[in-house]
Coordinates of C-alpha atoms (C1' of nucleotides) in Angstrom, one line a residue:
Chain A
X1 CA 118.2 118.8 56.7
X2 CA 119.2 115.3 57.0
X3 CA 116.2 114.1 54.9
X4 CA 118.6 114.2 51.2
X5 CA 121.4 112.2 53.5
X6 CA 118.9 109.0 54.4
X7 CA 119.5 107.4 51.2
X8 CA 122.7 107.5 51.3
X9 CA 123.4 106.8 54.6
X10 CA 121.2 103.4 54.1
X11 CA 122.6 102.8 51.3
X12 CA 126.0 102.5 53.6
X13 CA 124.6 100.5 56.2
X14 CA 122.8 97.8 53.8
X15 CA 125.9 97.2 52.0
X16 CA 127.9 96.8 55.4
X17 CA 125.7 94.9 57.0
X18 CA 126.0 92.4 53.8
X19 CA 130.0 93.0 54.4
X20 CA 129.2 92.5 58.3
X21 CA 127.9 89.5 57.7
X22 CA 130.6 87.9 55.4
X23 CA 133.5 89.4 56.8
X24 CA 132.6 89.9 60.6
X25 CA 132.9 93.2 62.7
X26 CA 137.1 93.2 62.1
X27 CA 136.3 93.1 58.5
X28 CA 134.6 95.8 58.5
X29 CA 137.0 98.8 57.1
X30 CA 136.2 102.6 56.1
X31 CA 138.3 101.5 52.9
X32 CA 136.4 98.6 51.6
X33 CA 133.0 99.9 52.7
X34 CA 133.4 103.1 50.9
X35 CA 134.5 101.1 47.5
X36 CA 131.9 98.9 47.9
X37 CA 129.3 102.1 48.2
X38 CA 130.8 103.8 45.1
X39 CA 132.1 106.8 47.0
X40 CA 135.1 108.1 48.7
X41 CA 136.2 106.7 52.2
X42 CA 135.7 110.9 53.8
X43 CA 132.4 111.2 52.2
X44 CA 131.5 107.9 53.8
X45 CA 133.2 109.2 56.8
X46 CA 131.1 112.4 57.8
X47 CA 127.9 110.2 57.9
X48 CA 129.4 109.2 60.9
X49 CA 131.5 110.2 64.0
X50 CA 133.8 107.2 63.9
X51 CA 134.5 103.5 62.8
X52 CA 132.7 102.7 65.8
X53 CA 129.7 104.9 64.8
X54 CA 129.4 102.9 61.7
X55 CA 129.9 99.7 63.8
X56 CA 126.8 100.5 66.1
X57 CA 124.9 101.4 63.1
X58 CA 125.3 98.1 61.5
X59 CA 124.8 96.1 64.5
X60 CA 121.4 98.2 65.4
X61 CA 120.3 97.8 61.4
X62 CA 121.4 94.2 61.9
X63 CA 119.1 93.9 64.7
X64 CA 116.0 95.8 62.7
X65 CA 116.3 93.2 59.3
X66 CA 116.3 90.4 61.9
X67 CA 113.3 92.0 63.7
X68 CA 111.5 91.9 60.3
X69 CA 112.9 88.3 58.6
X70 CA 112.3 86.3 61.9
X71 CA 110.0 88.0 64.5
X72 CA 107.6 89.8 62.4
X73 CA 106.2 86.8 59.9
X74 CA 106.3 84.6 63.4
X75 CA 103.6 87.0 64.5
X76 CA 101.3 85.6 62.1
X77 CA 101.2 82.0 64.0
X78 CA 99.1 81.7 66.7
X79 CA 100.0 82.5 70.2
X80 CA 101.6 79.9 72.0
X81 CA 103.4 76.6 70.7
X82 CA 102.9 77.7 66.8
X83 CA 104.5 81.0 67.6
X84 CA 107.4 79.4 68.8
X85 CA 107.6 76.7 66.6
X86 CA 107.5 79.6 63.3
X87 CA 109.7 81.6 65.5
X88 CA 112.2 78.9 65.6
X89 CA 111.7 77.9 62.4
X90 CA 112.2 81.6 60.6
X91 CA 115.4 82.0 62.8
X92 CA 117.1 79.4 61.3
X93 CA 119.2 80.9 58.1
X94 CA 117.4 83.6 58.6
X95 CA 120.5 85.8 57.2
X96 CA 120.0 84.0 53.4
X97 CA 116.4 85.2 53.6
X98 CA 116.8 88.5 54.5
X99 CA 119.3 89.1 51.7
X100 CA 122.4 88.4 53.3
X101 CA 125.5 86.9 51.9
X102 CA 126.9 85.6 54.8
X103 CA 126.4 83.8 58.1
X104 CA 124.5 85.6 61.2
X105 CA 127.0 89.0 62.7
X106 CA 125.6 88.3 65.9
X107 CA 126.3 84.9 66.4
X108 CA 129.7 85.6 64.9
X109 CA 130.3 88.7 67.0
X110 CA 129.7 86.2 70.1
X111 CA 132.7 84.7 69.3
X112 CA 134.8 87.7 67.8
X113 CA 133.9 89.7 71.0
X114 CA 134.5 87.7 73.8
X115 CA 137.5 89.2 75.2
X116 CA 137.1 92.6 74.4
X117 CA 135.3 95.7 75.8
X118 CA 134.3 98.8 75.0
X119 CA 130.6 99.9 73.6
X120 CA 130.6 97.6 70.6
X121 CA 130.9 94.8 72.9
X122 CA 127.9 96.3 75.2
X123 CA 125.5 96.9 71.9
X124 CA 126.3 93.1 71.3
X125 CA 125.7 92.0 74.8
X126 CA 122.1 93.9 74.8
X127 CA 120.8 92.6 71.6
X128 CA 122.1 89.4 72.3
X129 CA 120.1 89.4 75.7
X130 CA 116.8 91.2 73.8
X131 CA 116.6 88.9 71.6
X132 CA 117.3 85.6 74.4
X133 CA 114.3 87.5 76.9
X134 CA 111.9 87.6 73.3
X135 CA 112.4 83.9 73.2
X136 CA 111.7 83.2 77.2
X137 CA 108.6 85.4 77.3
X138 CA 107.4 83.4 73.9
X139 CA 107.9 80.0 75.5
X140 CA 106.3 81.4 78.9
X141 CA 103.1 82.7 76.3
X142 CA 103.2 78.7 75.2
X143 CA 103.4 77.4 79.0
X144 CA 100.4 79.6 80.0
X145 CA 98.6 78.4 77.2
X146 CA 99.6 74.8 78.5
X147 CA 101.0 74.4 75.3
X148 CA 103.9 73.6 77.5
X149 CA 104.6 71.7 81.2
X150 CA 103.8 74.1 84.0
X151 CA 107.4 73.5 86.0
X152 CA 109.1 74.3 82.4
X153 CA 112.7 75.4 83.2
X154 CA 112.1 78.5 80.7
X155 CA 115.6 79.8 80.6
X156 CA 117.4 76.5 80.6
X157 CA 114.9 75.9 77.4
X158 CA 115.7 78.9 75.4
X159 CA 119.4 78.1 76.6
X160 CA 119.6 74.9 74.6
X161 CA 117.4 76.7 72.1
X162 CA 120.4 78.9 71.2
X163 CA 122.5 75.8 71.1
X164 CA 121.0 74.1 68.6
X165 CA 121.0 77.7 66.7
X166 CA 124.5 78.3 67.0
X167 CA 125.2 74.2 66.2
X168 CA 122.8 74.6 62.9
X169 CA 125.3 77.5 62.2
X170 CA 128.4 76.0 62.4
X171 CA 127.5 72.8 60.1
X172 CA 125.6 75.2 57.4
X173 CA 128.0 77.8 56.8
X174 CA 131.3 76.6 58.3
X175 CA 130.7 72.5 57.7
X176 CA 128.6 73.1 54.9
X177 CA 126.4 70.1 55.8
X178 CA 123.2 70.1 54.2
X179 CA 121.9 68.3 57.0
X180 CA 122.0 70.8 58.9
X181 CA 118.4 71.8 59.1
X182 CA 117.4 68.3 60.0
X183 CA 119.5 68.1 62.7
X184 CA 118.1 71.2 63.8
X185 CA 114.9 69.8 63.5
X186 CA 115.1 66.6 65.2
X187 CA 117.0 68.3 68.0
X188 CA 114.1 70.4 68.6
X189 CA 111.5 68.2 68.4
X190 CA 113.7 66.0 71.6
X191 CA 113.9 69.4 73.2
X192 CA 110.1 70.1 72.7
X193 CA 109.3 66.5 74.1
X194 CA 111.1 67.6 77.2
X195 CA 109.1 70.6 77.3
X196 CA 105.3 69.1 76.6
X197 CA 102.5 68.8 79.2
X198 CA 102.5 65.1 80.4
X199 CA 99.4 64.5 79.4
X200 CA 100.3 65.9 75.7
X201 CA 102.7 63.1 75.7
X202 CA 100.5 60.4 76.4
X203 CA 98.2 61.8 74.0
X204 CA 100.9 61.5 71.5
X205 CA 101.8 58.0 72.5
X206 CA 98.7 56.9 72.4
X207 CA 98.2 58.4 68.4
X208 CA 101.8 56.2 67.9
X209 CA 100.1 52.9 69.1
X210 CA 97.0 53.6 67.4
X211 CA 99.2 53.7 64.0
X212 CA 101.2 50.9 64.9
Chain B
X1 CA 170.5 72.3 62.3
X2 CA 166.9 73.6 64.0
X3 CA 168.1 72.2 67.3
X4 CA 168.7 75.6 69.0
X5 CA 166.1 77.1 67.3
X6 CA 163.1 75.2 68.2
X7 CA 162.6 77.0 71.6
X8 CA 162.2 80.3 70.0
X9 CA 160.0 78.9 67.6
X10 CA 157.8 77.1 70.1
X11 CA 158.2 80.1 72.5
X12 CA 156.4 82.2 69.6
X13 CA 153.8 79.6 69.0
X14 CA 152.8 79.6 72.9
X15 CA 152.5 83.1 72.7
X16 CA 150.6 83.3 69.6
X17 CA 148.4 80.8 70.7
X18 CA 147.3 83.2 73.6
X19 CA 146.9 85.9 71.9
X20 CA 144.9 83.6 69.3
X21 CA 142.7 82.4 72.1
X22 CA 142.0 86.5 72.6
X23 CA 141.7 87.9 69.3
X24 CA 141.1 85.2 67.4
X25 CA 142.7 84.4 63.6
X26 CA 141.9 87.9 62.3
X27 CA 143.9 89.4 65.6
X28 CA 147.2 87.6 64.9
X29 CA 149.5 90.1 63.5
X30 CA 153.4 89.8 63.6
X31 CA 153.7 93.0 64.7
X32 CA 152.0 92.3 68.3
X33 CA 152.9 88.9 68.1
X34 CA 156.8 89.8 67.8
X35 CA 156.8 92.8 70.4
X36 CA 155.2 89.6 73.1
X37 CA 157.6 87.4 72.1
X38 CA 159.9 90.0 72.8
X39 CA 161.7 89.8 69.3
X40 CA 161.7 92.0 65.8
X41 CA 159.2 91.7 63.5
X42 CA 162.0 89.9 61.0
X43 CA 163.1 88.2 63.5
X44 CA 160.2 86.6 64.1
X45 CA 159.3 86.3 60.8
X46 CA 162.4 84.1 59.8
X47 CA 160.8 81.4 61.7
X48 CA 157.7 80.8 58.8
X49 CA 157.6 82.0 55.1
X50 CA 154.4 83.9 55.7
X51 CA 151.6 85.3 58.3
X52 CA 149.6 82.0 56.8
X53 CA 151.9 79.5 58.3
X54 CA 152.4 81.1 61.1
X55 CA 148.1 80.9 61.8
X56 CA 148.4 77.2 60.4
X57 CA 151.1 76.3 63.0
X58 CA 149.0 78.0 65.7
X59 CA 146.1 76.2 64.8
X60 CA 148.2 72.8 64.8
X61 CA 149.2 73.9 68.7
X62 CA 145.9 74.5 69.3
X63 CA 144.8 70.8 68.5
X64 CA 147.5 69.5 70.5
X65 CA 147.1 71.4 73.6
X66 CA 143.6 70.7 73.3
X67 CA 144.8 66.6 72.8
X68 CA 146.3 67.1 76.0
X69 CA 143.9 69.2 78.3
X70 CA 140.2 67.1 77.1
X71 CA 141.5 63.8 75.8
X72 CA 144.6 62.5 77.6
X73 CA 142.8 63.0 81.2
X74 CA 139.5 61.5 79.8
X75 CA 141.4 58.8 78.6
X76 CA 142.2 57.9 82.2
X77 CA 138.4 57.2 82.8
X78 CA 137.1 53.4 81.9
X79 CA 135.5 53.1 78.4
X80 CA 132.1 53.7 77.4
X81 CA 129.9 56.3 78.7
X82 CA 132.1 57.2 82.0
X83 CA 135.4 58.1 79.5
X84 CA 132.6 60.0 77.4
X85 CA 131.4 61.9 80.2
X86 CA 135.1 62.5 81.0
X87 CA 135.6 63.8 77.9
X88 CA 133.3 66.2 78.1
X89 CA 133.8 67.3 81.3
X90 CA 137.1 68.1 79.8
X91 CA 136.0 70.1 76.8
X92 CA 133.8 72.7 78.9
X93 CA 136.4 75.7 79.6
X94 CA 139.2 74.0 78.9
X95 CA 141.1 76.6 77.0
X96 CA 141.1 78.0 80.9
X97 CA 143.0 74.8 82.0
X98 CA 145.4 74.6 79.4
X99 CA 147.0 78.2 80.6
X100 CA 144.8 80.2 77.8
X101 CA 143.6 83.4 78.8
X102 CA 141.0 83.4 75.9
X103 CA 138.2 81.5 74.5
X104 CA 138.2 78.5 72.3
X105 CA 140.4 79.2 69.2
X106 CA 138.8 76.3 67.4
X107 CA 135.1 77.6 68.2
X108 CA 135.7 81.5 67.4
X109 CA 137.4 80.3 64.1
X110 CA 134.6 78.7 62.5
X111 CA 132.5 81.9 63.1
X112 CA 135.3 83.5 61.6
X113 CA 136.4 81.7 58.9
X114 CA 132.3 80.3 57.3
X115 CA 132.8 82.6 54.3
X116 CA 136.2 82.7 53.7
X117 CA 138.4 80.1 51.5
X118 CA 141.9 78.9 51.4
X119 CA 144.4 76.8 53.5
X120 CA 143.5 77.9 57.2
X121 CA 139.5 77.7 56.9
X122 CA 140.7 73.7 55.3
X123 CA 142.6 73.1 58.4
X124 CA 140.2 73.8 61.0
X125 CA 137.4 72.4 58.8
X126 CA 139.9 69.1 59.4
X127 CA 140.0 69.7 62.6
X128 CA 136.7 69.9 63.5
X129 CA 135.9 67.0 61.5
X130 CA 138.8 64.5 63.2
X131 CA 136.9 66.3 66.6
X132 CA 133.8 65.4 65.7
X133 CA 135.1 62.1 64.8
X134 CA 136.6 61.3 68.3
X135 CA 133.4 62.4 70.1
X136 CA 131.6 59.5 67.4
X137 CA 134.2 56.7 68.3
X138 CA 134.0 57.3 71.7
X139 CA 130.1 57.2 71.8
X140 CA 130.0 54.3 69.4
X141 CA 132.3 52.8 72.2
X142 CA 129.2 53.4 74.6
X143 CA 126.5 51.8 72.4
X144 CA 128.6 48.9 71.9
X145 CA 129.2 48.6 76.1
X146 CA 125.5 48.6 76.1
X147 CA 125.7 51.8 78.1
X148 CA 123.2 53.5 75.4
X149 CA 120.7 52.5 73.5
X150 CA 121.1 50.6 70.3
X151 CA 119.6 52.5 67.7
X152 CA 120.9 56.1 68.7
X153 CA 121.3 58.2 65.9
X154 CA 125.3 58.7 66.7
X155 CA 125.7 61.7 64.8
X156 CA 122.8 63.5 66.2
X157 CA 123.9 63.0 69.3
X158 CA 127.0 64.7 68.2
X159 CA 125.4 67.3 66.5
X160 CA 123.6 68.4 69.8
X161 CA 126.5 68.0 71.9
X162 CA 128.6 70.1 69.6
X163 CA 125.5 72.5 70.4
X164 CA 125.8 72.4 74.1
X165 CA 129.4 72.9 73.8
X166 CA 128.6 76.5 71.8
X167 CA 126.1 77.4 73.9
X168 CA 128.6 77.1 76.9
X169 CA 131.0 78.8 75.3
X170 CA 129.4 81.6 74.4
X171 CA 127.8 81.9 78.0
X172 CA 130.5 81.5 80.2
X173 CA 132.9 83.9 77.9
X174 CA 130.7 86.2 76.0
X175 CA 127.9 86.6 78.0
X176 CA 130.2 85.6 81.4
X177 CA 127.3 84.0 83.2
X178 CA 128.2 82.1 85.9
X179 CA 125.8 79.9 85.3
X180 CA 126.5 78.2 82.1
X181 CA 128.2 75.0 83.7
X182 CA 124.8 74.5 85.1
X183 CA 123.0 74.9 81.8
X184 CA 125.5 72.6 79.9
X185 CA 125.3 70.3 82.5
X186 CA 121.6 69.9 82.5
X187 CA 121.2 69.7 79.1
X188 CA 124.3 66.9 78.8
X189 CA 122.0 64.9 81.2
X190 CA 118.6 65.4 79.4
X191 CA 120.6 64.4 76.0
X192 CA 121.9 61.1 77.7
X193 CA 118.8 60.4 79.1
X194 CA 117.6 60.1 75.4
X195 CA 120.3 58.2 74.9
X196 CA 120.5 55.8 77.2
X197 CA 119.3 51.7 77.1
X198 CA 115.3 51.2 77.9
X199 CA 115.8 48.9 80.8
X200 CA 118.7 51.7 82.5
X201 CA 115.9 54.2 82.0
X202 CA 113.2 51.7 83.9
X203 CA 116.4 51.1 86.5
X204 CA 116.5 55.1 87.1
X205 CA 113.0 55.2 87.1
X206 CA 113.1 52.4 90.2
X207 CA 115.5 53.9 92.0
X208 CA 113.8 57.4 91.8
X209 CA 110.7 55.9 93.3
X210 CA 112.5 53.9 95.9
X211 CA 113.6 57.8 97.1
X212 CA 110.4 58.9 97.3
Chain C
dG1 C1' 120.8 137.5 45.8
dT2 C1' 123.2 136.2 49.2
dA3 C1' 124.2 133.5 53.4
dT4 C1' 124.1 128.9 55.3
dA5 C1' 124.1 124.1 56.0
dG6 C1' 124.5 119.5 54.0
dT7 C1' 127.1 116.5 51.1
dA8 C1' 130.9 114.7 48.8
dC9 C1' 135.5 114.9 47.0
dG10 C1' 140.8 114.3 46.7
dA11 C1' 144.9 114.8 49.1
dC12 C1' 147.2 113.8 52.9
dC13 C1' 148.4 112.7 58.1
dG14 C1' 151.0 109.3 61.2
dG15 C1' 151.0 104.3 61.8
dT16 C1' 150.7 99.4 61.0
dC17 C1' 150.2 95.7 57.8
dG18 C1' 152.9 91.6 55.5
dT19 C1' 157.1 90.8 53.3
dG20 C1' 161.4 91.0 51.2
dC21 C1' 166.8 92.0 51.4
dT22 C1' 171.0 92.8 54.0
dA23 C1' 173.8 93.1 57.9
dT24 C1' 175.1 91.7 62.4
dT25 C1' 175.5 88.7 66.3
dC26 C1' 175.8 84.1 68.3
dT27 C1' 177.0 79.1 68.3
dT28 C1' 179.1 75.5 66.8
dT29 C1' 182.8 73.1 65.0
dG30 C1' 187.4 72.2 63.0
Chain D
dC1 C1' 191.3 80.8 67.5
dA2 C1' 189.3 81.0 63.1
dA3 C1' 185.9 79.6 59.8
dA4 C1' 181.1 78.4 59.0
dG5 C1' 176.5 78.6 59.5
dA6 C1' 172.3 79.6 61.9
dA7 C1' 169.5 83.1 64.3
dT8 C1' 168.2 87.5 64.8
dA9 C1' 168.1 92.5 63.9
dG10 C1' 167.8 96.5 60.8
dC11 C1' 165.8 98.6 57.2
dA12 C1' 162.9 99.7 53.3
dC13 C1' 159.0 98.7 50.3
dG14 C1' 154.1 99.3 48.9
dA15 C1' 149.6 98.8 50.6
dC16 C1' 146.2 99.9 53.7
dC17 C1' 144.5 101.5 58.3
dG18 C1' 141.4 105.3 60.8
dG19 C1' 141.0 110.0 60.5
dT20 C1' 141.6 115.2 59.1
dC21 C1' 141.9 118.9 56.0
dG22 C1' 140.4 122.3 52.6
dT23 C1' 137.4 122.7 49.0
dA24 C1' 133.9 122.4 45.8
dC25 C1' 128.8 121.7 44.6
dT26 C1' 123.9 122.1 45.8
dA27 C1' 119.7 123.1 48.0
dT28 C1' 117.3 125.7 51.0
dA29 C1' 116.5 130.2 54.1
dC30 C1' 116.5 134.8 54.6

DNA sequence: GTATAGTACGACCGGTCGTGCTATTCTTTG
DNA sequence: CAAAGAATAGCACGACCGGTCGTACTATAC
């Protein structure tokens, strides 16, 4: 059976998805992934159909770490606003924490795949879109909790959200600005002021003039 | 002397900066990028010492083509917030109006280049600095008008900006929703309307009512 | 005890990569 | 018209590309 393959197999796709994430989906190559595995580039081969097999693989295994380093230990926040907030908070550089040595593949893939088609391009597209709906039905959770204004423009929010993801990004790994994560932060806190109740905001006013 | 020869040369750079646009850095080969140009791979290759300049004088073309397509036009516009909304009016899609069939060279290449090292990832590093740069003069130029408020945090403003400007990108070409010069747009206006002077708030505020 | 299926290997396929070196063609100039 | 020099093509190279082949070893099934 297949059961004495699994090991190897994930052995494979955890060291390309650390290659995936340094080198992005064109630097992925049966070559280098097999030396990097410690076997030969046909044994690596018959685990899978096709360079594009091993693509998909990596992208779906990409998807499952991401699942676990960001979504899962946001589960653990309360519904609503705190969800979000962790939610937001564990997807920034989420790739260091989940044992990555590079940036985020999926983010880069955005960029890498833009003008091509084919089915790497469609597994993209659908995590991509997965992982934007997770986010909507999340700040929807916080608006009918009236964490969050009622007439809440939900996509348009989770839009900017990515934004400020993608911006955080850039200046961490490209930039290599340490300020990066404050940026990130101030930026959502504006685009969470947008987003509160109005009577959340002039209960937060009113806590500023009481300091004052 | 290079008289006669700068029209091949610059024919091969207008080429290779399409096909940069499309397949970005990792994508330029001389092989495909001699067989558009319509010339041997030598041929072509007589032009630059190595594949490296060849991506460095692309990337140069890139920045000037962009000078020409989102700042020039802007520049047109008076100063202050109207030339900065101008500008980036300008940088939304543009690689579309500057005759690119592709996505933004510039963007896809610091997704591309965040873990690597060496001469190219310095160049675009510079040029997304001396970008970053312009977009700061050109708001400082707004604060100083009066046109926004006094103590905005002009790199933040930047920073979220560059954001918007990803997020768009990666909308309009990756995903291809029609809608992502809506989003941008909205979210441009909700950052200016942090941004802008107390009393043109109270002024918007006015005029809003006297609607109603 | 033997047949079978899974796993991995090394050798090799046609092609493309970047990059040299040499010849040829073209343009300019004397 | 001839000499000079620049521009381009031709060709070969070693490395690597994705992928196939035949072949061993191993563990289970009959």
């Amino acid at each position: 059976m297949t059961k004495a393959a699994l090991p190897t197999r994930s052995r494979i796709i955890e060291t390309g998805t650390n290659l995936l994430s340094t080198s992005g989906l064109s630097g992925i190559t049966l070559g280098t992934l097999a030396e990097r595995t410690g076997m030969s580039k046909s044994g690596l081969f018959a685990h899978f159909g096709s360079k594009e097999e091993v693509q998909l693989s990596l992208l779906e295994h990409t998807a499952q770490i991401a699942a676990e380093h960001v979504v899962a230990p946001a589960m653990r926040a309360a519904e609503g606003l705190p969800r979000l907030k962790a939610l937001f908070r564990n997807w920034l550089g989420w790739t260091a924490r989940a044992g990555l040595a590079g940036g985020c593949p999926i983010a880069a893939g955005i960029f890498e795949l833009d003008d091509t088609e084919g089915p790497v391009r469609e597994q993209l597209l659908q995590m991509e879109k997965s992982w934007r709906a997770l986010l909507a039905q999340h700040v929807a959770q916080a608006v009918d909790l009236g964490h969050l204004r009622r007439d809440l423009d939900i996509e348009q929010f989770v839009w900017e959200l990515c934004g400020i993801y993608l911006s955080h990004h850039a200046f961490l790994r490209f930039v290599r600005d340490p300020r990066a994560d404050k940026r990130a932060r101030i930026a959502f806190d504006a685009l969470l002021g947008r987003a509160l109740p109005k009577d959340a905001k002039k209960k937060k006013k009113a806590a500023l003039r009481r300091i004052r």
